[in-house]
Amino acid sequence: MTTTDVTDLAAKILEGSTRGLARGLTWIEAGGPRAEALSTALYPHTGRAHIVGLTGGPGSGKSTLARALARAARARDLTLGIVAVDPSSPFTGGAILGDRIRMNDLALDPGVFIRSMATRGALGGLCRAAADAVDLMDAAGRSLVLVETVGVGQDEVDVMRIAHSVIVVSVPGLGDDIQALKAGVLEIADVHVVNKADREGASRTVAELRTMLALMPAAAGVWVPPVLSCVAAQEEGIEPILDALASHMAALKTSGELERRRARIAEARVLKIAQDLAAEAVVRPKSAAAGRLLERVARRELAPHACARAILAEGIRRP
Amino acid sequence: MTTTDVTDLAAKILEGSTRGLARGLTWIEAGGPRAEALSTALYPHTGRAHIVGLTGGPGSGKSTLARALARAARARDLTLGIVAVDPSSPFTGGAILGDRIRMNDLALDPGVFIRSMATRGALGGLCRAAADAVDLMDAAGRSLVLVETVGVGQDEVDVMRIAHSVIVVSVPGLGDDIQALKAGVLEIADVHVVNKADREGASRTVAELRTMLALMPAAAGVWVPPVLSCVAAQEEGIEPILDALASHMAALKTSGELERRRARIAEARVLKIAQDLAAEAVVRPKSAAAGRLLERVARRELAPHACARAILAEGIRRP
């Protein structure tokens, strides 16, 4: 990698080149100094896109909903970036959400760019990579960036923290177990969507969500998460979801919450990166210097705290 | 805190003062610069104790087993430190394992020192605090240090990584669900104990564990984890467990595995501390300087990676 490579690719992405964007995302997914240099070059050009998180349990039809939302958003002349994140898969490029979407009509539309990302090992880094991928799509001029996750665990909640607006998708007739699992996810919802609303029990699920919302402590802002119903597979009820997203962004701006949310997003991202850097400094490159320090700890010549500080001080100097 | 305070307390702990040890553990649990200074002062005096991890599912009778082991170890003239860790509890000093043990005959024996530790928030730090607590007991001259955990999750596995020998406690007749949960824990066992062996199905549980062990890839060393049965509540079968622990330590020494395990423990501890330091630098003190850097990220003037490096470089300079 040379500085010229990074500058050239950054320029292509800023021009809106789809090939440039694809290449940049490959860099981001691989991680390392090249990914960091590209992110750093593009970061000042971000901040225009509306970043929407989309999460919900397995079988809630998130990928179908993402496709329906993308199609409706295209009709409104928005351009889309979709990042599909699967923290549980050890493989990259597998047949997860984004790929299934890629296989259909949207594939021919240059206004919709889809990328799947999977986990890169126990040391984390997926949140960081997802955030950087969203930045690239933002810098490339995509006006609406959807971030989808598979599953309902803590990783998913972390990924959702990079979004301005979070859609949580439910379906009628889920058992209590799954509802309990989702408790942490429900709290981060700005828009609730009950998908497959033509199924039995849909109105009860809507009512349950509304009851749950009424029980939750009122947020500082004035936004009350709406509970919307749709049948994504038949593209029914999609427009009101896009309307709700636009209203939410307007409310974020009017209330000043957008600035606070941006500050929280910045803090969460920096925290994740700092923790990743710490882990990398100790474990990943396993420099000779770090190895010698660790040996001294094992021999009781150096205390663990002092060693951690020394390795971090060394490790973070890498550009 | 002055340097004199730390030096004085460290000296008291090294002399074997029980009150000094109790006070030091309170420092460790509270965390911060004082805890770090004390750990650093005592670390060179550690490395003599045999550190034994004790884990297993809820209801496996770990606390009863710990009590029985402590009593038998006292009869062998060993001195004990017991650290009971409950990662799931948000409270410190609650009625968890160690406290239940404290309430009985062992409470009057100065040769057994028991301390409960609970979680200190989502930013972690419990593993670090547990490792530091073990160090204090080691420096205080306790020859056998037991680390107990409640539950069978990843946190518990992490805590067990600071032990030389790990006992995994099972009980007869647990369902498949719990066995599946324990898969990750079974792999870290150096000694298997089937407690409540007077119950129906005990011999089947022993047989199942032996089958599972036979299916597992052979470790690099020569140690094959024994599967022992006991009835801890009646103090039956306790001596063979102590014998197995002594044999395991002897095998660790002979094979050179002890040195490798010490190196792994050192690396795991330094990694945890580095990650905690990173999180603290970004989130905890929220220094004016860190706050200003984070604001610049929110305003897109500074990239998240650059901010993380800057905050870490600043944050880790704290003594």
XYZ file of C-alpha atoms in Angstrom:
638
model
C 0.000 0.000 0.000
C 1.246 3.460 -0.841
C -0.276 6.800 0.105
C -1.126 7.259 -3.575
C -3.168 4.020 -3.598
C -5.231 5.253 -0.678
C -5.699 8.749 -2.122
C -6.688 7.356 -5.531
C -9.199 4.924 -4.096
C -10.641 7.562 -1.775
C -11.097 9.899 -4.751
C -12.859 7.166 -6.776
C -15.224 6.453 -3.885
C -15.996 10.160 -3.431
C -16.811 10.362 -7.165
C -19.375 7.627 -6.585
C -17.555 4.849 -8.455
C -19.260 1.553 -7.667
C -16.088 -0.400 -8.411
C -14.118 1.896 -6.127
C -16.656 1.392 -3.380
C -16.518 -2.395 -3.783
C -12.728 -2.357 -3.591
C -12.758 -0.065 -0.572
C -15.158 -2.365 1.257
C -12.815 -5.272 0.583
C -10.005 -3.273 2.188
C -12.229 -2.466 5.165
C -13.222 -6.086 5.636
C -9.593 -7.212 5.569
C -8.682 -4.616 8.188
C -5.185 -3.438 9.013
C -3.297 -0.223 8.216
C -4.737 0.041 4.682
C -8.319 -0.048 6.003
C -7.444 2.499 8.648
C -5.806 4.843 6.143
C -8.805 4.670 3.796
C -11.288 5.262 6.626
C -9.268 8.202 7.859
C -9.127 9.723 4.385
C -12.883 9.403 3.873
C -14.130 10.237 7.354
C -14.256 14.030 6.840
C -16.585 13.413 3.871
C -19.142 11.475 5.910
C -22.134 12.668 7.883
C -24.653 13.200 5.082
C -26.321 9.771 4.940
C -29.237 8.685 7.087
C -27.967 5.527 8.779
C -30.745 3.072 9.610
C -30.231 -0.078 11.656
C -32.483 -3.053 10.971
C -32.595 -5.873 13.478
C -34.913 -8.600 14.737
C -35.018 -12.297 15.487
C -34.346 -15.098 13.015
C -37.329 -15.581 10.739
C -38.624 -12.061 11.182
C -38.119 -11.403 7.475
C -35.482 -8.702 7.777
C -33.946 -9.412 4.380
C -37.319 -9.266 2.662
C -38.100 -6.031 4.468
C -34.724 -4.557 3.496
C -35.453 -5.388 -0.148
C -38.921 -3.828 0.052
C -37.563 -0.718 1.766
C -34.808 -0.405 -0.833
C -37.267 -0.607 -3.699
C -39.588 1.971 -2.144
C -36.667 4.271 -1.319
C -35.464 4.073 -4.929
C -38.900 5.259 -6.050
C -38.266 8.305 -3.842
C -34.961 8.921 -5.637
C -32.855 7.931 -2.654
C -29.643 5.978 -3.251
C -28.924 3.031 -1.000
C -26.084 1.271 0.685
C -26.875 -1.934 2.554
C -24.431 -3.526 4.994
C -25.525 -6.978 6.163
C -23.678 -8.069 9.284
C -23.573 -11.601 10.649
C -21.625 -11.712 13.896
C -22.245 -15.407 14.375
C -20.802 -16.639 11.105
C -17.101 -17.456 10.987
C -17.159 -17.085 7.204
C -17.095 -13.997 5.050
C -19.093 -13.748 1.898
C -21.440 -16.571 2.869
C -25.064 -16.800 1.854
C -26.325 -14.318 4.425
C -28.917 -11.610 4.015
C -27.122 -9.328 1.620
C -26.327 -12.143 -0.755
C -29.888 -13.291 -0.936
C -30.893 -9.758 -1.779
C -28.151 -9.503 -4.351
C -29.689 -12.415 -6.275
C -32.752 -10.512 -7.359
C -34.028 -7.512 -9.277
C -32.113 -4.991 -7.173
C -28.846 -6.443 -8.441
C -29.130 -4.521 -11.688
C -29.753 -1.149 -10.047
C -26.537 0.832 -9.457
C -28.523 2.925 -6.957
C -28.483 0.001 -4.492
C -25.134 -1.242 -3.250
C -25.162 -4.310 -0.998
C -22.341 -5.790 1.031
C -22.277 -8.713 3.480
C -19.795 -8.779 6.309
C -19.141 -11.613 8.709
C -17.212 -11.859 11.925
C -13.453 -11.639 11.983
C -12.643 -13.695 15.054
C -13.113 -13.471 18.772
C -11.122 -10.282 19.144
C -14.037 -8.347 17.727
C -13.524 -5.884 14.951
C -16.849 -6.535 13.277
C -18.481 -3.458 14.782
C -15.511 -1.427 13.676
C -15.592 -2.883 10.166
C -19.364 -2.326 9.908
C -18.995 1.291 11.022
C -16.197 1.847 8.519
C -18.261 0.206 5.754
C -21.162 2.538 6.541
C -18.736 5.483 6.337
C -17.603 4.395 2.885
C -21.173 4.211 1.627
C -21.879 7.586 3.225
C -18.778 9.154 1.627
C -19.769 7.581 -1.707
C -22.951 9.648 -1.557
C -25.493 6.968 -0.633
C -28.340 8.921 0.981
C -29.802 5.997 2.957
C -27.530 3.357 4.482
C -29.210 0.275 5.955
C -27.273 -1.846 8.428
C -28.857 -5.254 8.956
C -27.899 -7.807 11.561
C -28.739 -11.460 11.978
C -29.799 -12.463 15.457
C -30.619 -10.630 18.642
C -27.556 -10.756 20.897
C -25.268 -8.158 22.414
C -23.205 -7.970 19.212
C -26.281 -6.911 17.287
C -27.131 -4.263 19.841
C -23.565 -2.961 19.545
C -23.816 -2.799 15.763
C -27.126 -0.935 16.026
C -25.407 1.755 18.081
C -23.855 3.164 14.921
C -27.297 3.981 13.444
C -29.290 7.215 13.623
C -32.579 5.299 13.495
C -33.147 1.694 14.516
C -35.954 -0.490 13.146
C -36.747 -3.556 15.236
C -38.711 -6.184 13.316
C -41.078 -8.531 15.129
C -43.432 -11.191 13.799
C -46.735 -12.434 15.194
C -46.791 -15.519 17.363
C -43.272 -15.695 18.657
C -42.874 -17.505 21.946
C -42.117 -15.840 25.238
C -38.525 -17.062 25.087
C -37.710 -15.095 21.992
C -39.538 -12.044 23.315
C -37.428 -12.198 26.464
C -34.251 -12.475 24.417
C -35.279 -9.397 22.556
C -35.829 -7.226 25.615
C -32.483 -5.496 25.180
C -33.148 -4.980 21.488
C -36.638 -3.547 21.984
C -35.193 -0.722 24.046
C -33.078 0.538 21.174
C -35.968 0.704 18.679
C -36.933 4.040 17.125
C -39.436 2.349 14.828
C -41.182 -0.960 15.525
C -42.290 -3.028 12.570
C -44.502 -6.087 12.885
C -43.784 -7.993 9.690
C -45.937 -10.815 8.288
C -48.930 -8.848 9.574
C -51.297 -11.051 7.542
C -50.608 -13.840 10.011
C -52.849 -14.736 12.907
C -52.059 -12.824 16.086
C -50.604 -9.770 14.347
C -52.871 -7.299 16.100
C -52.044 -8.917 19.438
C -48.315 -8.533 18.758
C -48.864 -4.873 17.882
C -50.867 -4.410 21.104
C -48.165 -6.177 23.144
C -45.465 -3.951 21.727
C -47.530 -0.848 22.497
C -48.064 -2.075 26.078
C -44.348 -2.723 26.442
C -43.569 0.751 25.126
C -46.030 2.330 27.547
C -44.245 0.580 30.413
C -40.827 1.828 29.359
C -39.506 5.012 30.899
C -40.102 7.969 28.586
C -36.976 9.063 26.733
C -35.526 12.538 27.095
C -36.702 13.524 23.634
C -40.249 13.721 22.369
C -40.035 10.838 19.902
C -42.395 7.972 20.663
C -41.469 4.877 18.619
C -44.384 4.050 16.311
C -45.509 0.450 15.924
C -46.144 -0.240 12.242
C -47.424 -3.344 10.489
C -46.349 -4.619 7.121
C -46.240 -7.621 4.846
C -42.805 -7.116 3.369
C -43.093 -10.044 0.952
C -46.062 -8.329 -0.694
C -44.626 -4.829 -0.259
C -47.604 -3.803 1.837
C -47.131 -1.165 4.507
C -43.642 -0.158 3.359
C -44.287 3.542 2.604
C -45.324 4.336 6.210
C -42.022 2.862 7.398
C -40.032 5.155 5.118
C -42.222 8.053 6.299
C -41.523 7.142 9.925
C -37.776 7.085 9.224
C -37.962 10.535 7.639
C -40.035 11.832 10.575
C -37.566 10.354 13.036
C -34.647 12.084 11.332
C -36.589 15.366 11.326
C -37.339 14.934 15.042
C -33.676 14.150 15.751
C -32.687 17.391 14.051
C -35.371 19.592 15.666
C -34.780 18.333 19.198
C -31.003 18.555 19.010
C -30.939 14.802 19.641
C -29.087 14.263 16.351
C -26.009 16.027 17.737
C -26.195 14.014 20.969
C -26.643 10.797 19.030
C -23.679 11.671 16.803
C -21.614 12.261 19.924
C -22.676 8.878 21.345
C -21.916 7.156 18.048
C -18.462 8.781 17.987
C -17.769 7.683 21.554
C -18.960 4.123 20.963
C -16.818 3.830 17.822
C -13.715 5.229 19.460
C -14.215 2.899 22.441
C -14.488 -0.169 20.187
C -11.401 0.843 18.237
C -9.441 1.519 21.426
C -10.317 -1.941 22.752
C -9.400 -3.540 19.443
C -6.097 -1.659 19.383
C -5.369 -2.867 22.910
C -6.087 -6.464 21.953
C -4.034 -6.158 18.785
C -1.082 -4.653 20.583
C -0.976 -7.564 23.017
C -2.020 -10.530 20.919
C -1.930 -9.938 17.197
C 1.387 -8.846 15.858
C 3.166 -10.455 18.845
C 6.155 -8.261 18.222
C 9.476 -9.379 19.654
C 9.266 -6.460 22.096
C 5.780 -7.445 23.303
C 6.890 -11.072 23.576
C 9.852 -10.119 25.753
C 7.648 -8.016 28.025
C 5.170 -10.894 28.407
C 8.029 -13.278 29.289
C 9.097 -10.897 32.019
C 5.543 -10.960 33.408
C 5.577 -14.770 33.462
C 8.911 -14.598 35.355
C 7.360 -12.115 37.869
C 9.872 -9.430 36.909
C 7.226 -7.092 35.525
C 3.684 -6.563 36.828
C 0.796 -7.197 34.411
C -0.458 -3.592 34.636
C 2.949 -2.146 33.817
C 3.290 -4.587 30.922
C -0.116 -3.658 29.508
C 0.738 0.034 29.630
C 4.119 -0.535 27.992
C 2.702 -2.669 25.176
C -0.133 -0.222 24.557
C 2.261 2.725 24.495
C 4.326 0.884 21.901
C 1.462 -0.672 19.957
C -0.582 2.459 19.392
C 2.303 4.330 17.813
C 1.789 2.375 14.596
C 0.249 4.852 12.103
C -3.145 7.200 48.799
C 0.527 7.792 49.355
C 3.412 5.582 48.357
C 3.943 4.891 52.060
C 0.376 3.556 52.427
C 0.959 1.101 49.602
C 4.385 0.033 50.879
C 3.054 -0.443 54.419
C 0.074 -2.484 53.328
C 2.202 -4.596 50.983
C 4.605 -5.309 53.866
C 1.719 -6.369 56.128
C 0.349 -8.695 53.482
C 3.792 -10.244 52.909
C 4.076 -10.850 56.670
C 0.840 -12.844 56.449
C -1.382 -10.368 58.296
C -4.998 -11.393 57.818
C -6.232 -7.852 58.431
C -3.741 -6.532 55.891
C -4.931 -9.104 53.359
C -8.566 -8.163 53.977
C -7.791 -4.493 53.484
C -5.748 -5.155 50.359
C -8.603 -7.154 48.845
C -10.948 -4.233 49.499
C -8.537 -2.008 47.562
C -8.385 -4.537 44.734
C -12.158 -4.809 44.518
C -12.526 -1.015 44.367
C -9.964 -0.821 41.561
C -8.174 2.312 40.428
C -4.590 3.558 40.911
C -4.395 2.304 44.514
C -5.280 -1.251 43.480
C -2.776 -1.084 40.644
C 0.001 0.192 42.898
C -0.623 -2.560 45.457
C -0.719 -5.280 42.792
C 2.473 -3.983 41.256
C 4.213 -3.936 44.645
C 3.195 -7.513 45.445
C 3.518 -9.131 42.033
C 7.238 -9.970 42.352
C 6.359 -11.964 45.493
C 3.819 -14.172 43.778
C 4.286 -17.476 41.985
C 4.462 -19.873 44.925
C 0.764 -20.766 45.388
C -1.020 -23.542 43.538
C -3.974 -21.761 41.910
C -6.980 -24.018 41.426
C -10.092 -23.010 39.526
C -13.405 -24.552 40.565
C -16.365 -24.255 38.217
C -19.573 -26.035 37.305
C -23.263 -25.417 36.782
C -25.696 -24.038 39.327
C -26.624 -26.710 41.849
C -23.461 -28.720 41.322
C -22.478 -28.124 44.936
C -19.314 -26.130 44.280
C -19.478 -24.250 47.568
C -19.900 -27.453 49.569
C -17.014 -28.995 47.639
C -14.831 -25.944 48.260
C -15.554 -26.255 51.985
C -14.726 -29.965 51.983
C -11.524 -29.390 50.010
C -10.495 -26.597 52.361
C -10.997 -28.781 55.427
C -9.054 -31.678 53.914
C -6.275 -29.356 52.734
C -5.970 -27.902 56.242
C -5.446 -31.434 57.560
C -2.481 -31.600 55.156
C -1.100 -28.368 56.650
C -1.837 -26.300 53.559
C -3.047 -22.725 54.014
C -5.917 -21.564 51.866
C -7.198 -18.544 50.055
C -10.621 -18.771 48.425
C -11.844 -16.220 45.893
C -15.536 -16.635 45.003
C -16.424 -14.821 41.799
C -19.952 -14.077 40.629
C -19.852 -12.363 37.243
C -23.637 -12.196 36.978
C -24.323 -10.342 40.203
C -24.321 -6.562 40.105
C -23.739 -6.461 43.854
C -20.545 -6.877 45.824
C -20.476 -8.629 49.123
C -23.744 -10.441 48.530
C -24.600 -13.864 49.826
C -22.639 -15.791 47.220
C -20.502 -18.847 47.663
C -17.724 -17.459 49.803
C -20.142 -15.956 52.253
C -22.010 -19.159 52.722
C -18.721 -20.855 53.485
C -17.723 -18.072 55.831
C -20.761 -18.769 57.968
C -19.500 -22.091 59.268
C -16.714 -23.818 61.113
C -14.005 -22.625 58.711
C -14.667 -19.036 59.742
C -12.652 -19.508 62.924
C -9.582 -20.939 61.161
C -7.051 -18.240 60.211
C -5.564 -20.772 57.771
C -8.569 -20.302 55.478
C -9.192 -16.857 54.041
C -12.354 -16.394 51.986
C -13.388 -13.467 49.821
C -16.398 -12.956 47.550
C -16.135 -10.696 44.527
C -18.940 -9.619 42.242
C -18.993 -7.875 38.926
C -18.039 -4.252 38.602
C -20.078 -3.224 35.575
C -20.181 -3.890 31.894
C -16.684 -2.609 31.228
C -15.315 -5.805 32.716
C -12.591 -5.696 35.269
C -13.796 -8.709 37.207
C -11.213 -11.031 35.673
C -8.549 -8.465 36.460
C -9.791 -8.031 40.035
C -9.993 -11.812 40.538
C -6.454 -12.274 39.219
C -5.184 -9.493 41.470
C -7.009 -10.999 44.468
C -5.363 -14.360 43.764
C -1.994 -12.574 43.648
C -2.591 -11.024 47.049
C -3.400 -14.406 48.585
C -0.356 -15.893 46.864
C 1.901 -13.078 48.141
C 0.390 -13.517 51.614
C 1.770 -17.065 51.608
C -1.413 -19.059 51.021
C -0.205 -22.338 49.531
C -3.489 -23.280 47.838
C -5.702 -20.630 46.274
C -9.155 -21.725 45.118
C -11.009 -19.566 42.606
C -14.703 -20.447 42.404
C -17.168 -19.139 39.857
C -20.940 -19.222 39.729
C -22.360 -20.286 36.382
C -20.932 -21.683 33.203
C -20.592 -18.822 30.711
C -17.692 -17.235 28.881
C -16.889 -15.015 31.867
C -16.343 -18.094 33.999
C -14.104 -19.655 31.372
C -12.088 -16.428 31.300
C -11.725 -16.444 35.074
C -10.573 -20.087 34.972
C -7.740 -19.101 32.649
C -5.832 -17.663 35.613
C -5.641 -21.102 37.295
C -2.907 -23.730 37.107
C -5.430 -26.541 37.609
C -9.144 -26.419 36.829
C -11.734 -28.615 38.533
C -15.042 -28.901 36.683
C -17.876 -30.143 38.896
C -20.778 -32.102 37.408
C -23.750 -33.752 39.070
C -25.736 -36.831 38.013
C -28.894 -36.396 36.010
C -28.444 -33.009 34.428
C -30.365 -32.497 31.227
C -28.811 -32.305 27.784
C -29.269 -28.535 27.741
C -26.979 -27.960 30.667
C -24.452 -30.449 29.342
C -24.388 -28.571 26.040
C -23.877 -25.270 27.844
C -20.961 -26.788 29.634
C -19.149 -27.937 26.519
C -16.754 -24.998 26.594
C -16.129 -25.503 30.291
C -15.481 -29.240 29.988
C -12.573 -28.547 27.666
C -10.714 -26.539 30.271
C -10.954 -29.235 32.979
C -7.793 -30.764 34.421
C -9.781 -32.719 36.995
C -13.414 -33.783 36.615
C -15.465 -34.242 39.744
C -18.930 -35.789 39.785
C -20.440 -34.493 43.006
C -23.534 -35.938 44.723
C -22.287 -39.338 43.580
C -24.779 -41.060 45.907
C -27.549 -39.981 43.531
C -29.051 -42.189 40.872
C -27.246 -41.999 37.549
C -23.848 -41.090 39.016
C -22.008 -43.916 37.302
C -23.661 -42.998 33.999
C -22.484 -39.389 34.369
C -18.947 -40.630 35.084
C -19.118 -42.883 32.024
C -20.444 -40.040 29.853
C -17.643 -37.747 30.940
C -15.063 -40.458 30.163
C -16.611 -40.955 26.722
C -16.535 -37.216 26.082
C -12.892 -37.072 27.152
C -12.018 -39.968 24.867
C -13.567 -38.079 21.951
C -11.592 -34.947 22.641
C -8.293 -34.398 20.838
C -5.378 -35.414 23.037
C -3.569 -32.456 24.555
C 0.098 -31.774 23.884
C 1.053 -32.906 27.390
C 0.645 -36.322 28.913
C -1.947 -35.382 31.523
C -5.287 -37.125 31.109
C -7.990 -35.470 33.239
C -9.204 -38.002 35.813
C -12.944 -38.328 36.485
C -13.504 -38.575 40.241
C -16.673 -39.067 42.243
C -17.474 -37.526 45.590
C -20.249 -36.651 48.011
C -18.962 -33.292 49.177
C -21.717 -32.810 51.756
C -20.526 -35.970 53.524
C -16.846 -35.315 52.827
C -16.580 -38.579 50.918
C -14.089 -38.825 48.077
C -12.317 -35.560 48.881
C -8.795 -36.909 49.474
C -8.452 -38.314 45.928
C -9.317 -34.844 44.561
C -6.514 -33.230 46.563
C -4.218 -36.049 45.394
C -5.197 -35.400 41.782
C -4.453 -31.684 42.175
C -1.003 -32.469 43.581
C -0.368 -34.952 40.748
C -1.481 -32.397 38.195
C 0.918 -29.779 39.552
C 3.727 -32.359 39.535
C 2.896 -33.244 35.911
C 2.828 -29.555 34.966
C 6.312 -29.150 36.397
C 7.803 -32.314 34.877
C 6.455 -31.724 31.397
C 7.455 -28.071 31.283
C 3.757 -27.270 30.852
C 3.814 -25.137 33.999
C 6.066 -22.605 32.297
C 3.864 -22.564 29.188
C 0.749 -22.207 31.331
C 2.345 -19.345 33.273
C 3.147 -17.644 29.982
C -0.469 -18.082 28.822
C -1.784 -16.753 32.135
C 0.508 -13.721 31.849
C -0.652 -13.029 28.292
C -4.331 -13.427 29.160
C -3.990 -11.093 32.135
C -2.090 -8.446 30.215
C -4.655 -8.611 27.401
C -7.571 -8.114 29.820
C -5.819 -5.198 31.489
C -4.955 -3.589 28.150
C -8.599 -3.814 27.065
C -9.773 -2.385 30.386
C -7.254 0.437 30.123
C -8.495 1.220 26.637
C -12.091 1.324 27.815
C -11.178 3.444 30.831
C -9.207 5.909 28.757
C -12.175 6.495 26.481
C -15.144 6.193 28.798
C -14.318 6.365 32.477
C -12.455 9.454 33.531
C -13.832 11.372 30.519
C -11.028 13.850 30.809
C -11.521 17.262 29.238
C -8.913 16.325 26.646
C -10.673 13.060 25.725
C -14.003 14.896 25.598
C -12.624 17.476 23.181
C -11.182 14.769 20.943
C -14.529 12.920 20.907
C -16.334 16.157 19.984
C -13.995 16.559 17.038
C -14.882 13.035 15.890
C -18.596 13.861 16.097
C -17.890 16.965 13.978
C -15.975 14.822 11.423
C -12.761 16.766 12.016
C -10.904 13.781 13.441
C -11.192 10.141 12.348
C -12.235 7.570 15.002
C -8.976 5.598 14.641
C -6.815 8.672 15.143
C -8.923 9.663 18.147
C -8.629 6.212 19.726
C -4.833 6.267 19.345
C -4.595 9.781 20.782
C -6.782 8.983 23.795
C -4.936 5.731 24.470
C -1.564 7.454 24.218
C -2.761 10.000 26.767
C -4.734 7.620 28.965
C -2.071 4.989 29.494
C 0.427 7.523 30.784
C -1.421 7.636 34.095
C 0.834 5.806 36.592
